[in-house]
Each structure stands twice: as C-alpha cells, then as structure tokens.
XYZ file of C-alpha atoms in Angstrom:
663
model
C 135.872 82.264 68.295
C 132.796 82.617 66.103
C 131.395 85.781 64.521
C 127.601 85.884 64.491
C 125.298 88.764 63.599
C 127.812 91.553 64.190
C 129.495 90.241 67.326
C 132.232 87.850 68.330
C 131.522 85.214 70.932
C 134.491 83.815 72.827
C 134.721 80.225 74.014
C 132.863 80.913 77.244
C 130.425 83.370 75.809
C 131.858 86.824 76.493
C 130.807 89.174 73.703
C 133.211 91.458 71.834
C 132.464 93.568 68.762
C 133.203 91.937 65.438
C 135.447 93.838 62.994
C 132.662 94.227 60.430
C 129.101 94.132 61.790
C 126.548 92.500 59.550
C 122.936 93.552 59.304
C 121.756 90.068 58.380
C 123.108 86.557 58.477
C 122.761 84.010 55.677
C 122.440 81.090 58.082
C 119.328 81.145 60.252
C 118.808 78.691 63.088
C 115.163 77.867 63.765
C 114.020 79.117 67.156
C 116.415 82.051 67.453
C 115.497 85.757 67.669
C 116.242 88.311 64.989
C 119.946 89.092 64.646
C 121.460 91.664 66.979
C 121.769 95.161 65.601
C 125.332 96.383 64.915
C 124.924 99.099 67.541
C 124.298 96.628 70.387
C 127.969 96.550 71.533
C 127.863 100.316 72.170
C 126.063 99.670 75.459
C 128.534 97.066 76.722
C 127.407 93.607 77.750
C 128.597 90.238 78.982
C 127.178 87.059 77.485
C 127.222 83.795 79.426
C 127.290 80.735 77.178
C 125.627 77.323 77.574
C 128.669 75.598 79.093
C 128.635 77.941 82.065
C 124.844 78.090 82.347
C 124.739 74.344 82.923
C 127.907 74.161 84.991
C 127.396 76.048 88.253
C 127.697 74.177 91.544
C 124.263 75.295 92.751
C 122.483 74.587 89.454
C 120.638 77.886 89.822
C 120.358 80.661 87.271
C 120.704 83.516 89.759
C 124.067 82.166 90.895
C 125.303 81.862 87.305
C 124.278 85.484 86.679
C 126.464 86.427 89.650
C 129.401 85.728 87.323
C 128.690 89.255 86.078
C 130.043 91.490 88.833
C 127.500 94.119 89.789
C 124.574 91.711 89.507
C 122.722 91.318 92.803
C 119.430 90.355 94.345
C 117.907 92.201 97.293
C 119.296 89.529 99.626
C 122.524 87.555 99.289
C 120.505 84.334 99.600
C 119.447 82.456 96.468
C 115.969 81.187 95.634
C 116.205 78.268 98.047
C 116.505 80.287 101.256
C 115.162 83.781 100.493
C 111.594 84.932 100.606
C 110.385 84.808 96.973
C 109.223 88.431 97.100
C 112.843 89.497 97.829
C 114.199 88.162 94.517
C 114.404 91.502 92.780
C 117.395 92.080 90.506
C 119.471 95.216 90.252
C 122.833 96.162 88.758
C 125.504 98.762 89.495
C 124.712 99.111 93.234
C 121.657 101.294 92.669
C 120.124 100.212 95.955
C 117.873 97.323 96.880
C 114.181 97.332 97.774
C 113.252 93.791 96.621
C 111.817 94.936 93.257
C 113.711 94.354 90.010
C 115.309 97.461 88.590
C 116.709 95.354 85.761
C 114.471 94.182 82.936
C 114.662 90.372 82.658
C 113.460 88.861 79.361
C 113.029 85.206 78.414
C 112.901 84.908 74.621
C 111.892 88.553 74.475
C 109.138 88.278 77.131
C 109.342 90.115 80.503
C 109.149 87.534 83.304
C 108.939 89.692 86.463
C 105.992 89.021 88.760
C 103.136 91.433 87.882
C 102.458 92.355 91.523
C 105.847 92.221 93.247
C 108.331 92.684 90.410
C 110.498 89.767 91.567
C 112.020 87.165 89.236
C 110.915 83.500 89.652
C 114.425 82.080 89.215
C 113.444 78.670 90.590
C 111.105 78.204 87.602
C 113.829 78.616 84.953
C 116.059 75.666 84.084
C 119.544 76.923 83.105
C 120.162 73.786 81.010
C 117.409 74.906 78.639
C 119.118 78.192 77.774
C 121.557 78.985 74.978
C 122.776 82.261 76.473
C 122.212 84.948 79.069
C 123.291 88.459 78.093
C 123.631 91.049 80.850
C 123.723 94.717 79.820
C 124.384 97.053 82.738
C 122.838 100.511 82.317
C 119.397 101.789 81.331
C 118.035 102.487 77.903
C 115.201 102.562 75.423
C 114.199 99.820 72.997
C 111.291 97.420 73.337
C 109.885 97.035 76.862
C 112.153 99.867 77.965
C 109.783 100.917 80.748
C 111.536 98.660 83.281
C 115.193 98.799 82.294
C 116.473 101.447 84.699
C 119.446 99.366 85.943
C 120.000 97.259 82.840
C 118.650 94.330 80.867
C 119.132 90.572 81.209
C 118.194 88.706 78.043
C 117.709 84.941 78.371
C 117.603 82.995 75.103
C 116.345 79.423 74.889
C 118.456 76.705 73.345
C 117.503 75.527 69.874
C 117.019 71.954 68.700
C 120.560 72.000 67.315
C 121.848 72.737 70.842
C 119.785 70.092 72.603
C 120.023 66.309 72.748
C 116.869 64.320 72.139
C 116.749 63.262 75.786
C 118.512 64.900 78.711
C 118.243 64.686 82.457
C 120.004 64.734 85.784
C 119.423 63.459 89.304
C 121.380 64.427 92.403
C 121.383 63.986 96.154
C 123.078 66.371 98.522
C 123.625 67.697 101.999
C 120.687 68.446 104.298
C 118.604 65.588 102.871
C 118.393 67.309 99.491
C 117.308 65.832 96.161
C 116.917 67.308 92.707
C 115.913 65.991 89.299
C 115.643 67.572 85.856
C 114.536 66.252 82.500
C 114.420 67.377 78.903
C 112.745 65.833 75.856
C 113.433 67.634 72.594
C 112.013 65.846 69.547
C 111.653 67.178 66.030
C 108.110 68.154 65.053
C 107.824 68.100 61.293
C 110.219 70.810 60.166
C 110.136 72.363 63.650
C 110.808 71.050 67.139
C 109.441 70.804 70.663
C 111.424 71.250 73.881
C 109.823 69.910 77.062
C 111.639 70.570 80.334
C 110.988 70.002 84.004
C 112.611 70.294 87.393
C 111.750 69.044 90.875
C 113.794 69.645 93.979
C 113.421 69.545 97.720
C 115.592 69.858 100.799
C 115.360 69.478 104.543
C 117.322 72.722 104.567
C 119.999 74.304 106.707
C 119.545 76.623 109.677
C 119.629 80.238 108.542
C 119.717 81.249 112.223
C 123.163 81.309 113.887
C 123.525 78.687 116.573
C 123.681 81.259 119.388
C 120.316 82.743 118.312
C 118.353 79.518 117.842
C 115.259 78.797 119.894
C 112.945 75.772 119.970
C 110.847 77.419 117.227
C 113.842 77.871 114.878
C 113.369 75.964 111.627
C 115.600 74.842 108.828
C 115.180 76.584 105.471
C 113.410 73.633 103.908
C 111.830 73.926 100.495
C 110.178 72.027 97.673
C 109.580 73.381 94.198
C 108.833 72.180 90.697
C 108.414 73.618 87.240
C 107.425 72.296 83.825
C 107.861 74.078 80.520
C 106.991 73.431 76.896
C 108.381 75.340 73.913
C 107.342 74.657 70.326
C 108.887 76.205 67.225
C 107.136 75.748 63.878
C 108.173 77.224 60.506
C 105.343 78.896 58.604
C 107.447 79.397 55.495
C 111.059 79.789 54.430
C 111.414 83.106 56.316
C 108.681 82.926 58.957
C 108.336 80.938 62.179
C 106.051 80.712 65.183
C 107.480 80.222 68.670
C 105.130 79.284 71.521
C 105.977 78.770 75.180
C 104.131 77.604 78.297
C 105.425 77.436 81.875
C 103.863 76.319 85.163
C 105.623 76.335 88.517
C 105.108 76.185 92.269
C 107.428 76.804 95.187
C 107.052 76.200 98.948
C 109.581 77.461 101.494
C 109.977 77.726 105.263
C 112.223 80.472 106.613
C 113.674 80.938 110.094
C 110.718 79.817 112.276
C 108.301 76.899 112.245
C 105.140 78.084 110.521
C 106.893 80.876 108.587
C 105.841 79.351 105.286
C 105.623 80.952 101.858
C 104.174 79.707 98.598
C 104.481 81.123 95.102
C 103.014 79.747 91.909
C 102.496 80.786 88.322
C 101.239 79.922 84.874
C 102.803 81.777 81.947
C 102.137 81.577 78.221
C 103.541 83.455 75.243
C 103.542 83.333 71.461
C 106.069 84.938 69.125
C 106.036 85.449 65.358
C 109.345 86.113 63.588
C 109.648 87.011 59.919
C 113.035 87.510 58.250
C 111.985 89.044 54.936
C 112.807 92.437 53.441
C 110.682 93.845 56.268
C 111.659 91.857 59.356
C 108.984 91.398 62.019
C 109.155 90.376 65.668
C 105.697 90.174 67.298
C 105.073 88.876 70.830
C 102.017 88.418 73.057
C 102.116 87.021 76.596
C 99.975 86.266 79.643
C 100.997 85.707 83.287
C 98.880 84.391 86.167
C 100.699 84.431 89.506
C 99.942 84.074 93.208
C 101.844 84.394 96.466
C 101.154 83.613 100.123
C 103.291 84.180 103.203
C 103.014 83.736 106.975
C 104.891 85.971 109.416
C 105.846 84.545 112.801
C 106.542 86.757 115.825
C 110.191 86.688 116.876
C 109.179 87.303 120.513
C 106.654 84.537 121.215
C 106.893 82.629 117.879
C 103.197 82.681 117.121
C 101.452 83.679 113.901
C 101.376 87.477 113.544
C 100.300 87.921 109.916
C 98.868 85.641 107.251
C 99.332 87.120 103.786
C 97.121 84.371 102.471
C 96.354 85.381 98.892
C 97.984 87.733 96.382
C 96.646 86.888 92.914
C 97.942 88.967 90.020
C 97.767 88.997 86.245
C 100.157 90.370 83.657
C 99.371 90.763 80.002
C 101.353 92.426 77.257
C 103.011 92.310 73.901
C 105.138 94.082 71.354
C 105.575 94.433 67.622
C 108.897 95.441 66.133
C 109.469 96.181 62.444
C 112.790 96.385 60.621
C 112.355 97.750 57.095
C 115.093 97.766 54.476
C 116.040 101.435 54.007
C 119.495 101.325 52.439
C 123.045 100.158 52.893
C 124.609 100.829 56.274
C 121.317 101.398 58.135
C 119.295 99.146 60.399
C 116.050 100.821 61.408
C 113.848 99.379 64.157
C 110.509 100.771 65.253
C 107.381 99.501 66.924
C 105.180 99.505 70.003
C 104.892 97.557 73.232
C 102.382 97.390 76.067
C 102.158 95.922 79.551
C 99.321 95.716 82.058
C 99.458 94.451 85.643
C 96.508 93.860 87.959
C 96.614 92.431 91.446
C 95.265 92.483 94.980
C 96.271 91.144 98.363
C 94.225 89.581 101.138
C 95.820 89.268 104.564
C 94.816 88.717 108.156
C 96.562 90.104 111.235
C 96.578 87.983 114.376
C 97.019 88.641 118.062
C 100.157 86.785 119.082
C 98.687 86.472 122.591
C 95.178 85.120 121.967
C 95.561 83.885 118.388
C 92.431 85.781 117.360
C 92.143 87.680 114.081
C 92.628 91.403 114.780
C 92.498 92.818 111.248
C 91.418 91.763 107.768
C 93.018 93.759 104.958
C 92.607 93.882 101.191
C 94.441 96.216 98.829
C 95.410 96.408 95.201
C 95.216 98.218 91.893
C 96.613 98.232 88.378
C 99.391 99.718 86.257
C 99.573 100.234 82.497
C 102.268 101.276 80.026
C 102.004 101.701 76.256
C 105.194 102.677 74.466
C 106.306 103.670 70.970
C 109.975 103.320 70.040
C 112.296 103.912 67.102
C 116.017 103.222 66.792
C 118.545 103.396 63.968
C 122.053 101.953 63.656
C 124.279 103.562 61.034
C 127.464 101.794 59.960
C 130.177 104.059 58.535
C 133.144 101.822 57.893
C 134.816 101.202 61.254
C 132.312 103.455 63.058
C 128.803 102.471 64.154
C 126.396 105.122 65.436
C 123.183 104.165 67.196
C 120.344 106.289 68.561
C 116.823 105.575 69.763
C 113.901 107.311 71.426
C 110.661 106.119 72.943
C 107.588 107.622 74.577
C 105.467 105.769 77.133
C 101.932 106.534 78.197
C 101.632 105.243 81.758
C 98.759 104.925 84.169
C 98.361 103.894 87.815
C 94.720 103.283 88.676
C 92.092 101.426 90.640
C 94.062 101.645 93.864
C 92.229 100.777 97.072
C 92.824 99.797 100.692
C 90.252 98.281 103.050
C 90.706 97.078 106.617
C 88.154 95.355 108.816
C 88.443 94.563 112.486
C 88.462 90.992 113.658
C 84.734 91.336 114.235
C 84.124 92.602 110.694
C 83.692 96.332 111.422
C 85.261 98.750 108.941
C 88.429 100.297 110.365
C 89.571 102.021 107.169
C 88.449 102.244 103.557
C 90.248 104.357 100.981
C 90.222 104.805 97.227
C 93.320 106.327 95.674
C 93.270 108.806 92.816
C 94.201 107.534 89.369
C 97.384 108.988 87.871
C 98.801 109.037 84.365
C 101.421 110.732 82.227
C 103.762 110.503 79.254
C 107.428 109.662 79.823
C 109.998 110.267 77.044
C 113.299 108.379 77.149
C 116.147 107.756 74.771
C 119.643 106.472 74.262
C 122.569 106.978 71.907
C 125.923 105.342 71.488
C 128.849 104.628 69.221
C 131.398 101.909 68.572
C 134.674 102.715 66.791
C 137.143 100.043 65.777
C 140.399 101.849 64.998
C 142.230 98.568 64.441
C 141.626 94.849 64.548
C 141.037 93.582 68.076
C 140.225 97.009 69.542
C 136.839 98.673 69.959
C 136.073 101.950 71.710
C 132.522 102.617 72.803
C 130.504 105.342 74.492
C 126.827 105.673 75.386
C 124.303 107.871 77.136
C 120.746 106.975 78.103
C 117.662 107.734 80.145
C 115.090 105.289 81.495
C 112.205 104.967 83.938
C 110.325 102.466 86.082
C 106.794 102.535 87.454
C 106.387 101.581 91.117
C 105.002 98.079 91.455
C 101.635 97.226 92.962
C 103.552 95.778 95.903
C 105.346 99.077 96.560
C 102.167 101.105 96.160
C 99.697 99.067 98.156
C 101.196 96.172 100.165
C 102.747 96.680 103.600
C 104.979 93.891 104.870
C 106.614 92.732 108.076
C 109.977 91.123 108.721
C 109.307 90.874 112.423
C 109.670 93.170 114.308
C 110.175 95.729 111.488
C 107.017 96.892 109.690
C 107.346 98.514 106.255
C 104.385 100.563 105.043
C 103.230 100.859 101.444
C 102.856 104.273 99.787
C 100.187 104.921 97.148
C 101.750 108.320 96.307
C 105.063 106.932 95.020
C 106.416 108.649 91.927
C 108.291 107.040 89.020
C 111.988 106.225 89.163
C 113.957 108.031 86.425
C 117.511 107.239 85.379
C 120.134 109.271 83.546
C 123.466 107.691 82.751
C 126.631 107.823 80.697
C 129.395 105.295 80.185
C 132.439 104.618 78.075
C 134.688 101.659 77.565
C 137.165 99.702 75.524
C 137.124 96.079 74.341
C 140.435 94.556 73.313
C 141.804 91.216 72.228
C 145.545 91.561 72.919
C 146.335 88.004 71.816
C 144.284 85.223 70.318
C 142.069 83.629 72.957
C 142.205 86.556 75.392
C 139.550 89.289 75.559
C 139.276 92.205 77.987
C 136.421 94.684 78.454
C 136.717 97.784 80.659
C 133.822 100.192 81.338
C 133.519 103.363 83.396
C 130.036 104.661 84.239
C 127.979 107.297 86.017
C 124.282 106.665 86.737
C 121.822 108.905 88.589
C 118.516 107.332 89.645
C 116.108 110.131 90.550
C 113.121 109.279 92.711
C 114.700 105.973 93.765
C 112.199 103.984 95.817
C 113.643 102.859 99.151
C 112.463 101.555 102.503
C 112.981 104.689 104.640
C 113.070 104.582 108.442
C 110.381 106.812 109.968
C 110.363 105.433 113.527
C 111.545 102.566 115.735
C 110.901 99.327 113.811
C 108.854 101.307 111.283
C 109.716 102.078 107.662
C 107.827 103.336 104.631
C 108.502 103.086 100.939
C 109.450 106.558 99.740
C 111.079 108.290 96.783
C 114.570 109.532 97.560
C 115.818 112.607 95.740
C 118.349 110.404 93.939
C 120.914 107.646 94.146
C 124.167 108.329 92.333
C 126.400 105.432 91.320
C 129.745 105.686 89.582
C 132.389 103.063 89.077
C 134.276 100.710 86.827
C 133.571 97.224 85.483
C 136.205 94.823 84.211
C 135.534 91.527 82.409
C 138.028 89.131 80.895
C 138.027 85.738 79.229
C 141.170 83.739 78.464
C 141.511 80.338 76.850
C 144.608 78.206 76.401
C 144.114 74.613 75.343
C 141.616 72.959 77.689
C 141.845 75.791 80.264
C 139.366 78.669 80.373
C 139.378 81.612 82.774
C 136.329 83.857 83.013
C 136.491 86.768 85.487
C 134.541 89.918 86.309
C 135.084 92.744 88.797
C 132.920 95.763 89.627
C 133.710 98.744 91.823
C 130.752 101.002 92.604
C 130.722 104.212 94.619
C 127.006 104.580 95.297
C 125.526 107.416 97.393
C 122.102 108.713 98.397
C 121.335 112.321 97.500
C 118.509 113.528 99.738
C 117.569 116.247 102.158
C 118.112 115.153 105.748
C 120.134 112.444 107.476
C 120.294 110.097 104.470
C 122.332 112.462 102.298
C 125.714 111.003 101.401
C 124.991 107.585 102.882
C 125.437 104.346 100.962
C 122.081 102.920 99.783
C 120.897 99.801 101.582
C 122.031 96.487 100.075
C 124.707 98.110 97.862
C 128.187 96.563 98.067
C 131.141 98.703 97.065
C 132.892 95.916 95.200
C 132.157 92.460 93.859
C 134.216 89.869 92.046
C 133.656 86.525 90.347
C 136.219 84.259 88.683
C 135.799 80.779 87.212
C 138.713 78.600 86.129
C 137.754 75.519 84.128
C 139.671 72.571 82.749
C 137.601 70.903 80.033
C 139.454 68.690 77.551
C 137.263 67.591 74.674
C 135.372 64.379 75.398
C 136.994 63.753 78.771
C 136.509 64.627 82.428
C 136.208 68.279 83.414
C 136.739 70.391 86.492
C 135.817 73.979 87.319
C 136.141 76.214 90.379
C 134.368 79.524 91.013
C 135.535 82.152 93.480
C 133.064 84.893 94.402
C 133.497 87.892 96.659
C 130.978 90.534 97.696
C 131.986 93.514 99.774
C 130.476 94.953 102.907
C 126.977 96.359 102.541
C 124.422 97.937 104.836
C 121.143 96.344 105.828
C 119.196 99.578 106.291
C 119.018 103.129 105.000
C 120.588 104.645 108.164
C 123.654 102.378 108.026
C 123.038 101.137 111.580
C 123.513 97.484 110.651
C 125.995 96.049 108.177
C 126.590 92.767 106.393
C 130.298 91.856 106.430
C 132.200 90.916 103.257
C 131.858 87.318 102.111
C 134.058 85.135 99.912
C 132.972 81.696 98.720
C 134.490 78.919 96.632
C 132.431 76.458 94.555
C 133.568 73.549 92.402
C 132.129 71.081 89.880
C 133.741 67.850 88.654
C 132.344 65.773 85.785
C 133.429 62.262 84.807
C 131.956 60.606 81.676
C 131.063 56.971 82.312
C 129.750 56.014 78.870
C 126.506 55.848 76.892
C 125.943 59.588 77.325
C 126.063 59.466 81.134
C 128.412 61.392 83.397
C 129.029 61.297 87.121
C 128.847 64.838 88.533
C 130.125 66.025 91.917
C 129.326 69.560 93.058
C 130.412 71.564 96.068
C 128.953 74.898 97.199
C 130.813 77.180 99.609
C 133.575 74.632 100.095
C 135.315 76.807 102.683
C 132.080 76.993 104.722
C 132.325 80.786 104.809
C 129.799 82.648 106.929
C 127.552 84.620 104.570
C 125.308 87.042 106.462
C 122.173 87.739 104.426
C 120.185 89.810 106.949
C 120.983 91.813 110.075
C 118.036 93.472 111.789
C 118.995 94.807 115.198
C 121.463 91.963 115.608
C 118.976 89.312 114.464
C 120.994 87.451 111.829
C 120.161 85.264 108.850
C 122.833 83.217 107.110
C 123.248 82.035 103.529
C 124.170 78.640 102.099
C 126.837 76.806 104.137
C 129.072 74.085 102.725
C 126.807 71.884 100.587
C 127.921 68.771 98.683
C 126.123 67.008 95.814
C 126.622 63.801 93.858
C 124.582 62.696 90.881
C 124.226 61.414 87.338
C 123.727 63.443 84.201
C 122.516 62.331 80.778
C 122.980 64.173 77.512
C 125.169 67.167 78.258
C-alpha cells in the first residue's frame, strides 16, 4: 500500500484513510490535481485504479464503474446498445429518468451533455485514466450544483504512468472490431498525451427471437474519439494543463432506420499553483449535437425525426487554498456553468410518409456558485464543513410547432425563473487506532432540470413522454455513517449506512395510456447499506462491492410507497484477478443486479440478471501481449427494457481476441 496526500491506496485502488493526513506532499507529479483534503474520507468513496480501468472485458468505462455497487445508468445496456440520451448516471437507487444525478468530472471539468445531461462514455478511453473515484451521496464543493446522487472524479494518467507508445487492436463476435492508440512524448519539461479510439460492430439483436419482424435490426454501431492533453510547467510550483476532445457516435437500435448520432467537441484549460496560496483555476467549452429517428413499432415506418439538437456548455471555476495555520486546510472559490440548446424535429405520418408537424424548442440554464470549506485536523480526529450558495436561472424557453404545410399550430414563450439555493455539508473522520477509521457525514445538494427535461418531448414507440417547462429543482438531504478497517495487512473493508431524501425528484409519470410527462414527485427516499472490500495475497487480488437500497416514492396518489422506476434493490460486483509480476494474468468479474421496474406504476418489471466476464493476457515479447476477453460468458438474458411486453435485451455472450502494446 502507498500513502498519498492523506489517504491510503490499496493494490487495486480502494481508498482508506491514512493514519496521519497530510495537508501537502513533498513529491509532486506533473499533471496531477491539487492534493486531496484530509476531510475527503469523511464522505466515503471507492477509487478504481489503472489496472482495473484497463482490464474490463468490455473495454468500456461505464462497465468498469459498475464495480462500485449502486452505480447505474438509466438502462442496463452500455454505450454500444443504448440510446445515447439514456446514458444518465445515478447512485443509491434514487430513480432513473435518463439524466445524470451524479456529477461526473474529468480532470475537474464536468462532462455531462449541456442539453440532455447524459455522459458520453464512448468518448472516454479508460486506458488514459489514472483513477476513477466514486463518492456516493450529495454535497457541496466546486461544481456542487449537480451532485445530488454523488460525484465521479476521473483523473488522467500522467507521463510517469504512460508508455511512450501504446495501442490495442481486437476483433470479436458480431463482426466487431476495435482499435486504440496512445502517443505520450515529453514536451520540454512537460508532456503531451494523444489518444484515440475507433470501434464498430455489426451488432446483436436486442429484440428477442419471438418478437422479431422483417424490420428488426441488429444493434450495430460505429464510433470514434480523439483526445489531446498537454501539461506544461510555468515554474517550479505552477503548471498549465490543456485538453481537447472530439468524438462521434452512430448507432442503430431495434428497427431498420432507427438511427441515432451524437457528436461533440470539448476543450478545457487548467492552471494549478502549489505555492503558499494554492490555486486551481479551470475554464471549459463544450459543443455537442444529437439526432435520432423513431420508427413505428406497428408499421415500421418513420414516425419522428429528431434531426438536430445543437447545444453549448461553457463554465469554469477558481479555487484558492491559503495557508492559515497548522491543522487547517481552507478552500474557497467560485464556479459557473451555462447551458444553451435547442431541438428541431419533424413528425411524420406513418401511413403517407408526409411531414405532419415541425417543432423547435429550447432555452438556457445558468448557475453561479460561491463555496467555502475547511478541514480541521485535531490529532486522530478530522472535522470538515463547507457551505455554498448558487444563483440559478432558467430562461429563454420557447416551443413552436408548425403543421406540415407550415401553418402555426402552437407558439409559446415560457417565463424566466431564478433563485438562490444554499447547500452545505459536514463530516468527521476519527481514527481511534491504527487500521480503523470511523466516519459520519450530512449534506444537502440540488440539481437544475436539464433543457431536455424542460423542453424536449420524446417517444419510445408507442409511449410518448412530454416535456414540462414548469419543472422545479431537485433537492437532496442525506446522512450517512461508516467504518473503514484493515483487519490484516492486504485486506481492507468499508461499510456505510445511508439515508437520502430527494425532494422534487423528476420522473416520467404516467398520465394516460401510452402517455407520460416529466413531473416533480414529492420525494424519493432511499436508505441502505454499502459494503466494499479489497484483499490481496501474493498474485491474487479480490475486489468486491455490494449495495442494498430500499428506495420508495413519497407522493400523493397511487405512486406513494412504490419503488422508483429503474431502481434495483440490490447490486453486487466482484472481480478476482491473478496477476503475477511480468507474467500472464487472468481475471473474472461477476456482476448481479436485482429486479427493477420499467415504469412508475410498477406494471412492467425487469428480472434480476447475473453475468460473468473474463480477461486473459499473455505477454509475447517486445512489449506486446495477446489478450482474450469474454463478456457474459454464461449468455445470461439481460432485459434492458419492457414496455407492455415489448422487450429489449442487453449484451449476449461476446468473445474478443487481440493484441496489446505497452500496458
């Protein structure tokens, strides 16, 4: 194990509190963020290290994050066979509505889509990351306006972690191919990391065999991404980190012609100074677009062409850490985010093929926040507390619909809204003896509705879901407590109990046959336990996580007491790896997700699913290794959607073989 910046990282990356937290570290690695504050462990987290990030059978970040029980996307499908707009992330079974309730940061920058709030997982190469830290539970801090279910912090690998040249190429089931590359040269006293990925597949049938029709299509896809990160020192204590990312993704789902396309161009710049007054300053820009075609499930003709959804996100933060005395780490600063977007879609008659409606809608959201937080170390006790205040605004909302002939059917302008939202968090970590840490925390948080939720209706034929411009904010209150122990060397265990109440939770509420609308529920209450463990003995490593969540809707009417849609009661992940130094390696991952309901009325359910994945790696010399991967080796049936008996399925047994260079 290695103690860094007030925490202890085990062999596979699980984080436990260090006996004596340090405010600063004497050794600084170029390209890293500022050191964690000593109060960070109070909120409980699991850190996934680079070995696991680059070692999952699917090669996809969202599947690696599923190692943390309680992590889920709106659908059980990954980013190869789900609609991109359904890739929202939540934690602790707080209900799914396709928008991220967890704040996902890449090198400190929020990466959610400005319009939809989904995470473009297909654009992020896991091999280029040093760690992924998942903190379940809301809170304040920088960019706290979106962290109602928790925070996922992705940190890029540094030059010291990366070979000069890396790459991989694989072929797999369903006429699938994938290729990645990395080129990481030194640049003066700094470095550059260039990465890329391309992949395609003929796809598998998401439709069960007894429901297939001539129009049924395989879930084929093709996507690519290219990223460039440069880190340049500006002095002995100051560095500049710059990042650029471009990506595009094309998918076909369920029926011929049901095509979607997402694309983006992101850029960010970050200044870090490690002097007596530490500084972390970030600015970023996102340009995204999305298009989607809906095919009728009755006559399999085009029903809706969501042809253009351009959006822009812009934001930044500045965080200051002054030296104020022994035992204190003070952080304060400001952050801001702005999102603008609009949709353009055409409705079609599935009988004549003529355009029946032309719709445009959109608007903007803004948040500006001030935050302050202090960690106070008193021997074996660390106290942490922080508050923030956010000025928010929803404005410029509009909806316009023309008939197929161009006549105005509807034209509305929605009133601007604004307010100030205070939030805060506090926690403590007490280490009564070596290898034991007790922690407790309480927090509040909030999330603005996305432009998608406010203004964009959508159809998963035959169900239509209406937008709602009057949606209120989601507000979270939560408490938790836990213990981290290391009973013997090489074994760590973390146990957490929690209670979260999400007031105003936005859900797709049934208001008629095949008709839903996004609405604020009174609340969703979730309580449960989370257990994580890591054990290492010689070349063997076991990493396991289990979450039990009792999640219920609190609302007037028939929804009261029901389980929120897309909220499993339990989930489990366990990976056993055999990795002798310098030799072949083998790992197997077992995942289980419990039964969950498709809709708010609990009329349709998704049965439990258990899958087994495996990866084998055989070095063959000169930096190359032969890699065999197997997904869902037991070919378990994973139901990802059930709408009135119309079923979609997740990834079946999928086998891969390929070569890997440099890692």
